[in-house]
Amino acid sequence: MKATSRSTPLPWSGADLRSRERDWKRNAVILAAARAFATRGYHNTSLDDLAAALNVTKPTIYSYVDSKEELLFECFKHGVDQILAGFSEAETRGGNARERLMTVARHYAIAVTGDFGWCMVRLEEENLDKAMSAKIKTLKSDVDQGLRKLIRQGVADGSIRSCDPKMAAFALAGALNWIAHWHRANDALSPEEIAIRVLEIFELGLAPR
Amino acid sequence: MKATSRSTPLPWSGADLRSRERDWKRNAVILAAARAFATRGYHNTSLDDLAAALNVTKPTIYSYVDSKEELLFECFKHGVDQILAGFSEAETRGGNARERLMTVARHYAIAVTGDFGWCMVRLEEENLDKAMSAKIKTLKSDVDQGLRKLIRQGVADGSIRSCDPKMAAFALAGALNWIAHWHRANDALSPEEIAIRVLEIFELGLAPR
DNA sequence: GCCAAACTTTACTCATGAGTATATTACGCT
DNA sequence: AGCGTAATATACTCATGAGTAAAGTTTGGC
């Protein structure tokens, strides 16, 4: 039997290759969308604009996503996944709860300054239909609950001063999210450095020690 | 000369009254816009919707503002004015720089939970033309510089731990702005109570003392 | 009571942009 | 070679919503 016949399930057989290629392109569409949304805003970005940026036409985009909303949702999802990865890493790195919280926060800061940061932070649920809005709420809540849990654990293990976990989580998330508003790609400070400085303020507080 | 002739500039003469009435209505339009934008988002609020909420029609709105953008700008302005008022009050109340900063922050938190909070925090400059966008930038910068100045003064007078004023101002503003995202009018905690709790975290930090 | 100004409405225009039906091209497979 | 499928493009439809012109309505001043 010839090596080129269809009975040869090569790792990169035609179908497989095509499907990888497709995923790759889909991700390119999502990334371009994230950048466009961050620059001009969701409502000010038409899919024709986006298509032009990708050197394709609108129907091509519709072959990768079902709607503009889905595009926005995917951008959001990509960003949140980075944050959720921070929780996993915090578990593997270990340390007391405050240290784990800071690991998460560092990841968070980096995610927020990345390509999907804007979509994550600025996404207004009013722009999405009920079903998607609910998904977003869940994801946001997951992150929020994760932060609160770490804070509660910190209070329990003595690594965090006794405080209201809800307020502390919101304050921290707010400060971190806000980075997306003021950070520019060519800032003097790298995302890591920004994270360190912001987190120091949270650890030590403003009052002299 | 008769007392009723036009030469009598009575405190509530016709013209004066009408102009007050006009200002009152204009403010009602702006307030209704702020609420509608906060609920449904700027782009999802049509001026027909807004007009309906006010029991008038679109052209009436156009007799009070020149454009939808102007409406958004006015909402922003109203909100920022409340914050700037906080700086004045901090001056009159006095105290060390950290105390003055906390006075401003308390005002800030209350402004952000108010009717114009959403517009202040979520306003995306991409929605505005160059000229207005520049005005907004200036106002935002005024607030930011005000915060930084207080922080620098605090470091100088020893009431604030030595830190990067830019980062501290952004972290504080972020935490406060974020309140607008999660606070709901019927929250268990009043804006004042929220302000106290969030500011405590900033003063004392998360690490045990 | 009548006039003029301010105010408000009815009934449009017009541009934009999401989404789609249909044609065309490219490419792997036998 | 040539068939079938996936990918992309052309060329629309259609709804929405900002903004406006012109006509009606109210109100205060005489």
Coordinates of C-alpha atoms (C1' of nucleotides) in Angstrom, one line a residue:
Chain A
M1 CA 0.0 0.0 0.0
K2 CA 1.4 3.4 -0.9
A3 CA 2.4 5.7 1.9
T4 CA 0.2 8.4 0.5
S5 CA -3.1 6.5 0.6
R6 CA -5.8 7.5 3.0
S7 CA -5.0 4.5 5.2
T8 CA -2.0 6.4 6.6
P9 CA -3.2 8.4 9.6
L10 CA -0.3 10.8 9.6
P11 CA -0.2 13.2 12.6
W12 CA -0.8 16.0 10.2
S13 CA -3.3 14.4 7.9
G14 CA -5.4 16.7 5.7
A15 CA -8.4 17.0 7.9
D16 CA -6.4 17.5 11.0
L17 CA -4.3 20.2 9.4
R18 CA -7.3 22.0 8.1
S19 CA -8.9 22.0 11.5
R20 CA -5.7 23.4 13.1
E21 CA -5.5 26.0 10.4
R22 CA -9.1 26.9 11.1
D23 CA -8.5 27.3 14.8
W24 CA -5.5 29.4 14.1
K25 CA -7.4 31.7 11.9
R26 CA -10.3 31.9 14.3
N27 CA -7.9 33.0 17.1
A28 CA -6.4 35.6 14.7
V29 CA -9.9 37.0 14.2
I30 CA -10.6 37.1 18.0
L31 CA -7.2 38.8 18.7
A32 CA -7.7 41.4 16.0
A33 CA -11.2 42.0 17.4
A34 CA -9.8 42.5 20.9
R35 CA -7.3 45.0 19.6
A36 CA -9.8 46.9 17.6
F37 CA -12.3 47.0 20.4
A38 CA -9.6 48.2 22.8
T39 CA -8.6 51.0 20.4
R40 CA -11.9 52.2 19.1
G41 CA -14.5 50.7 21.4
Y42 CA -16.9 47.9 20.7
H43 CA -19.7 50.0 19.2
N44 CA -17.3 52.1 17.1
T45 CA -15.8 49.1 15.5
S46 CA -17.7 47.8 12.5
L47 CA -17.1 44.3 11.3
D48 CA -16.2 45.8 8.0
D49 CA -13.4 47.7 9.8
L50 CA -12.3 44.5 11.5
A51 CA -12.4 42.6 8.2
A52 CA -10.3 45.2 6.5
A53 CA -7.7 45.0 9.3
L54 CA -7.5 41.3 8.6
N55 CA -7.5 41.7 4.8
V56 CA -10.6 39.7 4.4
T57 CA -14.3 40.5 4.1
K58 CA -17.2 40.5 6.5
P59 CA -18.7 37.1 5.5
T60 CA -15.3 35.5 6.2
I61 CA -15.6 36.7 9.8
Y62 CA -19.0 35.3 10.0
S63 CA -17.7 31.9 9.0
Y64 CA -15.6 31.9 12.3
V65 CA -18.1 33.4 14.6
D66 CA -21.9 33.7 14.6
S67 CA -22.2 37.3 15.7
K68 CA -20.4 40.3 16.8
E69 CA -21.5 39.6 20.3
E70 CA -19.9 36.2 20.2
L71 CA -16.7 37.9 19.2
L72 CA -16.9 40.1 22.2
F73 CA -17.6 37.2 24.4
E74 CA -14.7 35.2 23.1
C75 CA -12.4 38.2 23.8
F76 CA -13.7 38.3 27.3
K77 CA -13.3 34.6 27.8
H78 CA -9.7 34.6 26.6
G79 CA -8.9 37.3 29.2
V80 CA -10.6 35.6 32.1
D81 CA -8.9 32.3 31.3
Q82 CA -5.6 34.0 31.9
I83 CA -6.7 35.1 35.3
L84 CA -8.1 31.7 36.2
A85 CA -4.7 30.2 35.2
G86 CA -3.3 32.5 37.9
F87 CA -5.4 30.6 40.5
S88 CA -4.0 27.3 39.4
E89 CA -0.4 28.6 39.5
A90 CA -1.0 30.0 43.0
E91 CA -2.0 26.5 44.1
T92 CA 1.1 24.9 42.7
R93 CA 3.5 27.6 44.0
G94 CA 1.9 27.5 47.4
G95 CA 2.8 29.8 50.3
N96 CA 0.5 31.3 52.8
A97 CA -2.8 32.7 51.6
R98 CA -1.5 36.2 51.3
E99 CA 1.3 35.0 49.1
R100 CA -1.1 33.0 47.0
L101 CA -3.3 36.0 46.7
M102 CA -0.4 38.0 45.4
T103 CA 0.5 35.4 42.9
V104 CA -3.1 35.6 41.5
A105 CA -2.9 39.4 41.6
R106 CA 0.3 39.4 39.7
H107 CA -1.2 37.2 37.0
Y108 CA -4.3 39.4 37.0
A109 CA -2.3 42.5 36.4
I110 CA -0.5 41.0 33.5
A111 CA -3.7 39.7 32.0
V112 CA -5.3 43.1 32.3
T113 CA -2.5 44.8 30.5
G114 CA -2.6 42.3 27.7
D115 CA -4.5 42.2 24.4
F116 CA -7.7 41.0 26.1
G117 CA -7.5 43.3 29.1
W118 CA -9.8 45.9 27.7
C119 CA -12.6 43.5 26.8
M120 CA -12.4 41.9 30.2
V121 CA -12.7 45.2 32.1
R122 CA -14.8 47.3 29.9
L123 CA -17.3 44.8 28.7
E124 CA -20.7 46.1 29.3
E125 CA -23.2 43.4 29.8
E126 CA -25.9 45.6 28.3
N127 CA -24.4 44.8 25.0
L128 CA -25.0 41.1 25.2
D129 CA -28.1 39.1 25.1
K130 CA -29.4 37.3 28.2
A131 CA -27.7 34.0 27.7
M132 CA -24.2 35.4 27.2
S133 CA -24.6 38.0 29.9
A134 CA -25.3 35.1 32.3
K135 CA -22.2 33.3 31.2
I136 CA -20.2 36.4 31.8
K137 CA -21.7 36.9 35.2
T138 CA -20.7 33.4 36.2
L139 CA -17.1 33.9 35.0
K140 CA -16.8 37.2 36.8
S141 CA -18.3 35.7 39.9
D142 CA -15.8 32.8 39.8
V143 CA -12.9 35.3 39.8
D144 CA -14.5 37.3 42.6
Q145 CA -15.3 34.3 44.7
G146 CA -11.7 33.0 44.2
L147 CA -10.3 36.3 45.5
R148 CA -12.6 36.3 48.5
K149 CA -11.8 32.8 49.4
L150 CA -8.1 33.5 49.4
I151 CA -8.7 36.5 51.6
R152 CA -10.8 34.6 54.0
Q153 CA -8.0 31.9 54.2
G154 CA -5.5 34.6 54.8
V155 CA -7.5 36.0 57.7
A156 CA -7.7 32.5 59.0
D157 CA -4.0 31.7 58.7
G158 CA -3.0 35.1 60.0
S159 CA -1.3 36.2 56.9
I160 CA -4.0 38.9 56.2
R161 CA -5.2 41.5 58.7
S162 CA -8.8 40.9 59.7
C163 CA -11.0 42.6 57.1
D164 CA -14.2 42.4 55.1
P165 CA -13.3 39.9 52.3
K166 CA -15.9 41.3 50.0
M167 CA -14.7 44.8 50.2
A168 CA -11.1 43.8 50.0
A169 CA -11.7 41.7 46.9
F170 CA -13.5 44.5 45.2
A171 CA -10.9 47.0 46.2
L172 CA -8.1 44.8 44.8
A173 CA -10.0 43.9 41.7
G174 CA -10.8 47.6 41.1
A175 CA -7.2 48.7 41.4
L176 CA -6.1 45.9 39.1
N177 CA -8.8 46.4 36.6
W178 CA -8.1 50.1 36.5
I179 CA -4.7 49.4 35.2
A180 CA -6.3 48.6 31.9
H181 CA -7.6 52.1 31.7
W182 CA -4.3 53.9 32.2
H183 CA -1.6 51.5 31.1
R184 CA -0.2 52.1 27.6
A185 CA 1.8 49.5 25.8
N186 CA 4.9 51.7 25.7
D187 CA 4.7 52.7 29.4
A188 CA 8.0 53.1 31.3
L189 CA 6.9 50.4 33.7
S190 CA 6.4 46.8 32.6
P191 CA 3.2 45.1 33.7
E192 CA 5.2 43.1 36.2
E193 CA 6.7 46.3 37.7
I194 CA 3.2 47.9 37.9
A195 CA 1.9 44.8 39.6
I196 CA 4.6 44.9 42.2
R197 CA 4.0 48.5 43.0
V198 CA 0.3 48.3 43.2
L199 CA 0.4 45.2 45.3
E200 CA 2.8 46.8 47.7
I201 CA 0.3 49.4 48.4
F202 CA -2.3 46.8 49.2
E203 CA 0.0 44.8 51.4
L204 CA 1.4 47.7 53.4
G205 CA -1.3 50.3 53.2
L206 CA -0.8 54.0 53.0
A207 CA -0.4 54.8 56.7
P208 CA 3.2 54.6 58.0
R209 CA 4.1 51.4 59.7
Chain B
M1 CA -43.2 104.9 35.6
K2 CA -45.4 101.9 36.4
A3 CA -44.1 99.2 38.7
T4 CA -45.1 96.6 36.2
S5 CA -43.2 98.1 33.2
R6 CA -40.2 96.2 31.8
S7 CA -37.9 98.6 33.6
T8 CA -38.7 96.8 36.9
P9 CA -36.0 94.1 37.4
L10 CA -38.1 92.1 39.9
P11 CA -36.2 89.1 41.4
W12 CA -38.6 86.8 39.7
S13 CA -39.4 88.7 36.6
G14 CA -40.7 86.8 33.7
A15 CA -37.5 86.4 31.8
D16 CA -35.6 85.3 34.9
L17 CA -38.2 82.8 35.8
R18 CA -38.3 81.4 32.3
S19 CA -34.5 81.0 32.3
R20 CA -34.6 79.2 35.7
E21 CA -37.3 76.9 34.4
R22 CA -35.1 76.2 31.4
D23 CA -32.1 75.3 33.5
W24 CA -34.3 73.1 35.6
K25 CA -35.6 71.2 32.6
R26 CA -32.1 70.9 31.1
N27 CA -30.9 69.4 34.3
A28 CA -33.8 67.0 34.3
V29 CA -32.8 65.9 30.8
I30 CA -29.2 65.4 31.8
L31 CA -30.2 63.4 34.9
A32 CA -32.6 61.2 33.0
A33 CA -29.8 60.6 30.4
A34 CA -27.4 59.7 33.2
R35 CA -29.8 57.1 34.5
A36 CA -30.6 55.7 31.1
F37 CA -27.0 55.4 30.2
A38 CA -26.2 53.7 33.5
T39 CA -28.9 51.2 33.0
R40 CA -28.7 50.4 29.3
G41 CA -25.4 51.8 28.3
Y42 CA -24.7 54.8 26.1
H43 CA -25.0 53.1 22.7
N44 CA -28.0 51.1 23.7
T45 CA -30.0 54.2 24.7
S46 CA -31.6 56.0 21.8
L47 CA -32.7 59.6 22.2
D48 CA -36.2 58.4 21.5
D49 CA -36.0 56.1 24.5
L50 CA -34.8 59.0 26.6
A51 CA -37.5 61.3 25.3
A52 CA -40.1 58.7 26.1
A53 CA -38.8 58.4 29.7
L54 CA -39.2 62.2 30.0
N55 CA -42.6 62.2 28.4
V56 CA -41.4 64.5 25.6
T57 CA -40.1 63.9 22.1
K58 CA -36.7 63.9 20.6
P59 CA -36.6 67.4 19.2
T60 CA -37.4 68.7 22.6
I61 CA -34.2 67.2 23.9
Y62 CA -32.3 68.8 21.0
S63 CA -33.5 72.2 22.2
Y64 CA -31.6 71.6 25.4
V65 CA -28.5 70.0 24.1
D66 CA -26.8 70.0 20.7
S67 CA -26.0 66.4 20.4
K68 CA -26.1 63.0 22.2
E69 CA -22.4 63.5 22.8
E70 CA -22.9 66.7 24.6
L71 CA -25.4 64.9 26.8
L72 CA -22.8 62.4 27.7
F73 CA -20.3 65.0 28.4
E74 CA -22.6 66.9 30.7
C75 CA -23.3 63.8 32.7
F76 CA -19.6 63.3 33.1
K77 CA -19.1 66.9 34.0
H78 CA -21.8 66.7 36.7
G79 CA -20.1 63.7 38.3
V80 CA -16.6 65.2 38.2
D81 CA -17.8 68.4 39.7
Q82 CA -18.9 66.4 42.8
I83 CA -15.4 65.0 43.1
L84 CA -13.7 68.4 42.7
A85 CA -16.0 69.7 45.4
G86 CA -14.4 67.0 47.6
F87 CA -11.0 68.7 47.1
S88 CA -12.4 72.0 48.3
E89 CA -14.0 70.5 51.3
A90 CA -10.8 68.7 52.2
E91 CA -9.1 72.1 52.2
T92 CA -11.6 73.7 54.6
R93 CA -11.7 70.7 56.9
G94 CA -7.9 70.5 57.0
G95 CA -6.0 67.8 58.9
N96 CA -2.8 66.2 57.7
A97 CA -2.5 65.2 54.1
R98 CA -3.6 61.6 54.7
E99 CA -6.8 62.9 56.4
R100 CA -7.4 65.3 53.6
L101 CA -6.9 62.6 51.0
M102 CA -9.4 60.5 52.9
T103 CA -11.9 63.3 52.8
V104 CA -11.5 63.5 49.1
A105 CA -11.8 59.8 48.7
R106 CA -15.0 59.7 50.8
H107 CA -16.5 62.3 48.5
Y108 CA -15.3 60.4 45.5
A109 CA -16.9 57.2 46.6
I110 CA -20.2 59.0 47.2
A111 CA -20.0 60.7 43.8
V112 CA -19.3 57.4 42.1
T113 CA -22.3 55.6 43.6
G114 CA -24.6 58.5 42.6
D115 CA -26.5 59.1 39.4
F116 CA -23.6 60.3 37.5
G117 CA -21.2 57.7 38.7
W118 CA -21.6 55.4 35.7
C119 CA -21.0 58.1 33.2
M120 CA -17.9 59.3 35.0
V121 CA -16.3 55.9 35.2
R122 CA -17.5 54.1 32.1
L123 CA -17.3 57.0 29.7
E124 CA -15.2 55.8 26.7
E125 CA -13.5 58.7 25.0
E126 CA -13.7 56.9 21.7
N127 CA -17.3 57.9 21.7
L128 CA -16.6 61.6 21.7
D129 CA -15.1 63.9 19.1
K130 CA -11.6 65.3 19.5
A131 CA -12.6 68.5 21.2
M132 CA -14.8 67.0 23.9
S133 CA -12.4 64.1 24.4
A134 CA -9.7 66.7 25.2
K135 CA -11.9 68.4 27.8
I136 CA -12.5 65.1 29.5
K137 CA -8.9 64.3 29.6
T138 CA -8.2 67.6 31.3
L139 CA -10.9 67.0 33.9
K140 CA -9.7 63.4 34.6
S141 CA -6.1 64.7 34.8
D142 CA -7.2 67.4 37.3
V143 CA -8.6 64.8 39.6
D144 CA -5.6 62.5 39.1
Q145 CA -3.1 65.3 39.8
G146 CA -5.1 66.4 42.8
L147 CA -4.8 62.9 44.3
R148 CA -1.1 62.7 43.5
K149 CA -0.4 66.0 45.1
L150 CA -2.1 65.0 48.3
I151 CA -0.2 61.8 48.4
R152 CA 3.1 63.6 47.9
Q153 CA 2.2 66.0 50.7
G154 CA 1.4 63.1 52.9
V155 CA 4.8 61.5 52.2
A156 CA 6.3 64.9 53.0
D157 CA 4.4 65.5 56.3
G158 CA 4.9 61.9 57.4
S159 CA 1.2 60.9 57.3
I160 CA 1.7 58.6 54.4
R161 CA 4.2 55.9 54.0
S162 CA 6.8 56.5 51.4
C163 CA 5.4 55.3 48.1
D164 CA 5.1 56.0 44.4
P165 CA 2.4 58.8 44.2
K166 CA 1.4 57.9 40.7
M167 CA 0.8 54.2 41.5
A168 CA -1.0 55.0 44.8
A169 CA -3.3 57.5 43.1
F170 CA -4.2 55.0 40.3
A171 CA -4.7 52.2 42.8
L172 CA -7.0 54.4 44.9
A173 CA -8.9 55.8 42.0
G174 CA -9.3 52.3 40.6
A175 CA -10.7 50.9 43.8
L176 CA -13.1 53.8 44.1
N177 CA -14.2 53.8 40.5
W178 CA -14.8 50.1 40.6
I179 CA -17.5 50.7 43.2
A180 CA -19.7 52.1 40.4
H181 CA -19.5 48.7 38.7
W182 CA -20.7 46.6 41.6
H183 CA -22.7 48.9 43.8
R184 CA -26.4 48.7 43.5
A185 CA -28.8 51.3 44.8
N186 CA -30.4 48.9 47.2
D187 CA -27.1 47.5 48.6
A188 CA -27.0 46.6 52.3
L189 CA -24.1 49.1 52.7
S190 CA -24.6 52.8 52.1
P191 CA -22.1 54.6 50.0
E192 CA -20.6 56.1 53.2
E193 CA -20.1 52.7 54.8
I194 CA -18.6 51.4 51.6
A195 CA -16.2 54.3 51.5
I196 CA -15.1 53.7 55.1
R197 CA -14.4 50.0 54.5
V198 CA -12.5 50.5 51.2
L199 CA -10.5 53.3 52.6
E200 CA -9.6 51.3 55.7
I201 CA -8.0 48.8 53.4
F202 CA -6.0 51.5 51.8
E203 CA -4.9 53.0 55.1
L204 CA -3.9 49.9 56.9
G205 CA -3.1 47.5 54.1
L206 CA -3.7 43.7 54.0
A207 CA -0.7 42.5 55.8
P208 CA -1.1 42.3 59.6
R209 CA 0.3 45.2 61.6
Chain C
dG1 C1' -58.0 89.9 23.9
dC2 C1' -53.8 89.9 21.0
dC3 C1' -48.9 89.4 19.7
dA4 C1' -44.4 87.5 19.9
dA5 C1' -41.3 84.5 21.7
dA6 C1' -40.4 80.3 23.5
dC7 C1' -41.5 75.7 23.5
dT8 C1' -43.0 71.2 21.6
dT9 C1' -44.6 68.0 18.2
dT10 C1' -45.2 65.5 13.7
dA11 C1' -43.1 63.6 10.2
dC12 C1' -39.6 63.2 7.8
dT13 C1' -34.0 62.3 5.9
dC14 C1' -30.0 59.9 5.7
dA15 C1' -26.0 57.2 7.0
dT16 C1' -24.4 53.3 9.1
dG17 C1' -23.6 48.8 10.1
dA18 C1' -25.3 43.9 11.2
dG19 C1' -26.3 40.1 9.0
dT20 C1' -27.1 37.0 4.5
dA21 C1' -28.1 34.8 -0.2
dT22 C1' -25.5 33.6 -3.8
dA23 C1' -21.4 33.2 -6.7
dT24 C1' -16.5 32.1 -7.1
dT25 C1' -12.1 30.2 -6.1
dA26 C1' -8.7 26.9 -4.1
dC27 C1' -7.5 22.6 -2.8
dG28 C1' -7.4 17.9 -1.3
dC29 C1' -8.8 13.2 -2.7
dT30 C1' -9.3 9.2 -5.7
Chain D
dA1 C1' -8.1 14.7 -14.9
dG2 C1' -12.0 15.9 -12.3
dC3 C1' -15.1 15.7 -8.4
dG4 C1' -16.5 17.6 -3.9
dT5 C1' -15.9 20.4 -0.1
dA6 C1' -14.2 24.3 2.5
dA7 C1' -13.0 29.1 2.3
dT8 C1' -13.8 33.5 0.6
dA9 C1' -15.9 37.3 -2.0
dT10 C1' -19.7 40.2 -4.2
dA11 C1' -23.6 42.5 -3.6
dC12 C1' -27.2 42.9 -1.5
dT13 C1' -31.4 43.6 2.7
dC14 C1' -33.1 45.7 6.4
dA15 C1' -33.5 47.9 10.9
dT16 C1' -32.0 51.4 13.7
dG17 C1' -31.2 55.7 15.4
dA18 C1' -29.1 60.5 15.0
dG19 C1' -30.4 64.7 13.6
dT20 C1' -33.8 68.3 11.3
dA21 C1' -37.5 71.2 8.9
dA22 C1' -41.6 72.9 9.4
dA23 C1' -45.9 73.3 11.6
dG24 C1' -48.6 73.6 15.8
dT25 C1' -49.2 75.2 20.8
dT26 C1' -48.6 77.5 25.0
dT27 C1' -47.5 81.6 27.8
dG28 C1' -46.3 86.0 29.5
dG29 C1' -46.5 91.0 28.4
dC30 C1' -49.2 94.8 27.1

